[in-house]
Amino acid sequence: MELANLKSKSRIILALDHLGKLRDENILRKVIANVAGVKIGLPLVLSEGLSYVVNLLSNKDVYVLADFKLADIPDIMIRVSERIAGFVDGVIAHAFVGCEAISKLREFLKSHGVELFLVVAMTHRGAEEFINRHTEEFIEIARDYADGVVAPATFPDKISLARRILGDKVIVSPGIGAQGAEVGSAIRMGADFEIIGRLITMSEDPLAMVSEINRIHRKILASSTNSHRCSENMR
């Protein structure tokens, strides 16, 4: 399953760091049916166990993106990936480990039909001290070795930079809601998907929240399409 092919379904990647009301499997199933993918990470696995996560997402038609903070030597990143390659569709790793490590991870993942997304900047203000200073270099690594990038909605200029360099490669953006960025703000800057967690999982009505976010995204995308058509007609 390729994430790029799911844009017509939804532009939401649901972050399951906090399950909230989605512990109710009936609610979870309905929510998943209306998002493009789910992001699973260490908070969920460490609190509930890997087998719980596998069972939670088994037999559900949704893209699974693993965010296990991969930033190590190739052997360690590959060993972690071996444990999850059978039930995930994509893996997130940090670009700062360099081209050699990333290329080896990419080779392993590709052999298992798993996509690779590289973190090119982070959402919190402290990231400006070190990692975010090298965003352009990280994007260039992703251009050569990854299927897409993770670029923060809280730093919209990073998204537009990634779009300019990456062409049509996939951009997913965290930082929506609890971290301060508005729903749809990353889509406006050129992201393909927004990673959204607590705004949905801690909502009184997660399904209604997902429906509203999808509505906002569709409105933004329709407006963008119409603007493009007008520009074409004026040439």
GROMACS .gro file of N, CA, C and O in nm, residues 89-135:
model
  188
   89ASP      N    1   0.306  -0.032   0.678
   89ASP     CA    2   0.320   0.008   0.538
   89ASP      C    3   0.430   0.112   0.519
   89ASP      O    4   0.482   0.129   0.409
   90GLY      N    5   0.462   0.182   0.626
   90GLY     CA    6   0.564   0.286   0.620
   90GLY      C    7   0.638   0.298   0.751
   90GLY      O    8   0.586   0.264   0.857
   91VAL      N    9   0.761   0.348   0.744
   91VAL     CA   10   0.846   0.366   0.862
   91VAL      C   11   0.905   0.506   0.858
   91VAL      O   12   0.946   0.555   0.752
   92ILE      N   13   0.910   0.570   0.975
   92ILE     CA   14   0.972   0.701   0.988
   92ILE      C   15   1.110   0.686   1.051
   92ILE      O   16   1.127   0.614   1.149
   93ALA      N   17   1.210   0.754   0.994
   93ALA     CA   18   1.345   0.755   1.049
   93ALA      C   19   1.397   0.898   1.044
   93ALA      O   20   1.345   0.982   0.971
   94HIS      N   21   1.502   0.924   1.122
   94HIS     CA   22   1.564   1.056   1.120
   94HIS      C   23   1.670   1.064   1.011
   94HIS      O   24   1.756   0.977   1.001
   95ALA      N   25   1.666   1.172   0.936
   95ALA     CA   26   1.760   1.191   0.826
   95ALA      C   27   1.902   1.220   0.875
   95ALA      O   28   1.999   1.196   0.802
   96PHE      N   29   1.917   1.270   0.998
   96PHE     CA   30   2.049   1.315   1.041
   96PHE      C   31   2.151   1.203   1.060
   96PHE      O   32   2.269   1.230   1.077
   97VAL      N   33   2.107   1.077   1.053
   97VAL     CA   34   2.203   0.967   1.064
   97VAL      C   35   2.288   0.955   0.937
   97VAL      O   36   2.389   0.883   0.936
   98GLY      N   37   2.248   1.021   0.831
   98GLY     CA   38   2.330   1.027   0.711
   98GLY      C   39   2.291   0.931   0.601
   98GLY      O   40   2.216   0.836   0.620
   99CYS      N   41   2.346   0.958   0.482
   99CYS     CA   42   2.307   0.886   0.361
   99CYS      C   43   2.337   0.736   0.367
   99CYS      O   44   2.257   0.654   0.321
  100GLU      N   45   2.454   0.699   0.420
  100GLU     CA   46   2.491   0.558   0.421
  100GLU      C   47   2.392   0.475   0.501
  100GLU      O   48   2.342   0.372   0.455
  101ALA      N   49   2.361   0.521   0.622
  101ALA     CA   50   2.267   0.448   0.708
  101ALA      C   51   2.127   0.447   0.647
  101ALA      O   52   2.059   0.343   0.645
  102ILE      N   53   2.084   0.562   0.595
  102ILE     CA   54   1.951   0.570   0.537
  102ILE      C   55   1.938   0.482   0.413
  102ILE      O   56   1.836   0.417   0.391
  103SER      N   57   2.043   0.478   0.331
  103SER     CA   58   2.036   0.397   0.209
  103SER      C   59   2.023   0.248   0.242
  103SER      O   60   1.951   0.175   0.173
  104LYS      N   61   2.090   0.204   0.346
  104LYS     CA   62   2.081   0.063   0.386
  104LYS      C   63   1.944   0.031   0.444
  104LYS      O   64   1.887  -0.075   0.417
  105LEU      N   65   1.891   0.123   0.523
  105LEU     CA   66   1.756   0.104   0.576
  105LEU      C   67   1.656   0.102   0.462
  105LEU      O   68   1.565   0.017   0.459
  106ARG      N   69   1.671   0.192   0.369
  106ARG     CA   70   1.581   0.201   0.253
  106ARG      C   71   1.583   0.071   0.173
  106ARG      O   72   1.478   0.020   0.133
  107GLU      N   73   1.702   0.015   0.153
  107GLU     CA   74   1.715  -0.110   0.078
  107GLU      C   75   1.639  -0.223   0.147
  107GLU      O   76   1.567  -0.300   0.084
  108PHE      N   77   1.653  -0.230   0.281
  108PHE     CA   78   1.583  -0.334   0.356
  108PHE      C   79   1.431  -0.315   0.346
  108PHE      O   80   1.356  -0.409   0.317
  109LEU      N   81   1.384  -0.195   0.371
  109LEU     CA   82   1.240  -0.167   0.370
  109LEU      C   83   1.180  -0.192   0.233
  109LEU      O   84   1.070  -0.250   0.221
  110LYS      N   85   1.251  -0.150   0.130
  110LYS     CA   86   1.200  -0.169  -0.006
  110LYS      C   87   1.182  -0.317  -0.038
  110LYS      O   88   1.086  -0.356  -0.106
  111SER      N   89   1.274  -0.401   0.011
  111SER     CA   90   1.264  -0.545  -0.014
  111SER      C   91   1.142  -0.606   0.055
  111SER      O   92   1.100  -0.717   0.020
  112HIS      N   93   1.087  -0.535   0.153
  112HIS     CA   94   0.968  -0.583   0.224
  112HIS      C   95   0.842  -0.504   0.187
  112HIS      O   96   0.738  -0.518   0.251
  113GLY      N   97   0.853  -0.419   0.086
  113GLY     CA   98   0.738  -0.343   0.041
  113GLY      C   99   0.694  -0.235   0.138
  113GLY      O  100   0.575  -0.200   0.143
  114VAL      N  101   0.788  -0.183   0.217
  114VAL     CA  102   0.757  -0.080   0.317
  114VAL      C  103   0.818   0.053   0.275
  114VAL      O  104   0.934   0.058   0.232
  115GLU      N  105   0.741   0.161   0.286
  115GLU     CA  106   0.789   0.294   0.248
  115GLU      C  107   0.871   0.357   0.360
  115GLU      O  108   0.853   0.324   0.478
  116LEU      N  109   0.957   0.451   0.322
  116LEU     CA  110   1.043   0.521   0.418
  116LEU      C  111   1.016   0.671   0.412
  116LEU      O  112   1.018   0.732   0.306
  117PHE      N  113   0.993   0.729   0.530
  117PHE     CA  114   0.974   0.873   0.545
  117PHE      C  115   1.079   0.927   0.640
  117PHE      O  116   1.101   0.870   0.747
  118LEU      N  117   1.142   1.037   0.603
  118LEU     CA  118   1.249   1.094   0.683
  118LEU      C  119   1.206   1.223   0.752
  118LEU      O  120   1.144   1.310   0.689
  119VAL      N  121   1.239   1.233   0.879
  119VAL     CA  122   1.216   1.356   0.953
  119VAL      C  123   1.318   1.460   0.908
  119VAL      O  124   1.439   1.437   0.920
  120VAL      N  125   1.270   1.572   0.855
  120VAL     CA  126   1.362   1.676   0.806
  120VAL      C  127   1.361   1.800   0.895
  120VAL      O  128   1.445   1.889   0.880
  121ALA      N  129   1.265   1.806   0.986
  121ALA     CA  130   1.256   1.912   1.086
  121ALA      C  131   1.155   1.866   1.191
  121ALA      O  132   1.072   1.780   1.163
  122MET      N  133   1.165   1.925   1.311
  122MET     CA  134   1.074   1.885   1.418
  122MET      C  135   0.984   2.002   1.459
  122MET      O  136   1.011   2.118   1.428
  123THR      N  137   0.877   1.969   1.531
  123THR     CA  138   0.771   2.066   1.558
  123THR      C  139   0.799   2.161   1.673
  123THR      O  140   0.745   2.271   1.677
  124HIS      N  141   0.882   2.121   1.770
  124HIS     CA  142   0.900   2.203   1.891
  124HIS      C  143   1.004   2.312   1.870
  124HIS      O  144   1.093   2.301   1.784
  125ARG      N  145   0.995   2.418   1.947
  125ARG     CA  146   1.082   2.535   1.930
  125ARG      C  147   1.229   2.501   1.951
  125ARG      O  148   1.318   2.559   1.888
  126GLY      N  149   1.257   2.408   2.042
  126GLY     CA  150   1.396   2.371   2.068
  126GLY      C  151   1.466   2.311   1.948
  126GLY      O  152   1.590   2.309   1.941
  127ALA      N  153   1.388   2.261   1.851
  127ALA     CA  154   1.448   2.202   1.731
  127ALA      C  155   1.524   2.304   1.648
  127ALA      O  156   1.609   2.268   1.566
  128GLU      N  157   1.495   2.433   1.672
  128GLU     CA  158   1.564   2.538   1.599
  128GLU      C  159   1.711   2.549   1.639
  128GLU      O  160   1.792   2.607   1.566
  129GLU      N  161   1.747   2.493   1.755
  129GLU     CA  162   1.886   2.500   1.801
  129GLU      C  163   1.980   2.419   1.713
  129GLU      O  164   2.093   2.461   1.686
  130PHE      N  165   1.934   2.300   1.670
  130PHE     CA  166   2.023   2.212   1.594
  130PHE      C  167   1.957   2.153   1.469
  130PHE      O  168   1.991   2.189   1.358
  131ILE      N  169   1.862   2.062   1.487
  131ILE     CA  170   1.814   1.981   1.375
  131ILE      C  171   1.751   2.066   1.265
  131ILE      O  172   1.775   2.042   1.146
  132ASN      N  173   1.672   2.166   1.300
  132ASN     CA  174   1.603   2.243   1.197
  132ASN      C  175   1.695   2.334   1.116
  132ASN      O  176   1.656   2.387   1.013
  133ARG      N  177   1.817   2.351   1.163
  133ARG     CA  178   1.914   2.430   1.086
  133ARG      C  179   1.961   2.356   0.961
  133ARG      O  180   2.019   2.416   0.871
  134HIS      N  181   1.936   2.227   0.956
  134HIS     CA  182   1.986   2.145   0.845
  134HIS      C  183   1.873   2.087   0.758
  134HIS      O  184   1.894   1.991   0.686
  135THR      N  185   1.757   2.149   0.768
  135THR     CA  186   1.640   2.096   0.697
  135THR      C  187   1.664   2.076   0.548
  135THR      O  188   1.629   1.973   0.492
   0.00000   0.00000   0.00000
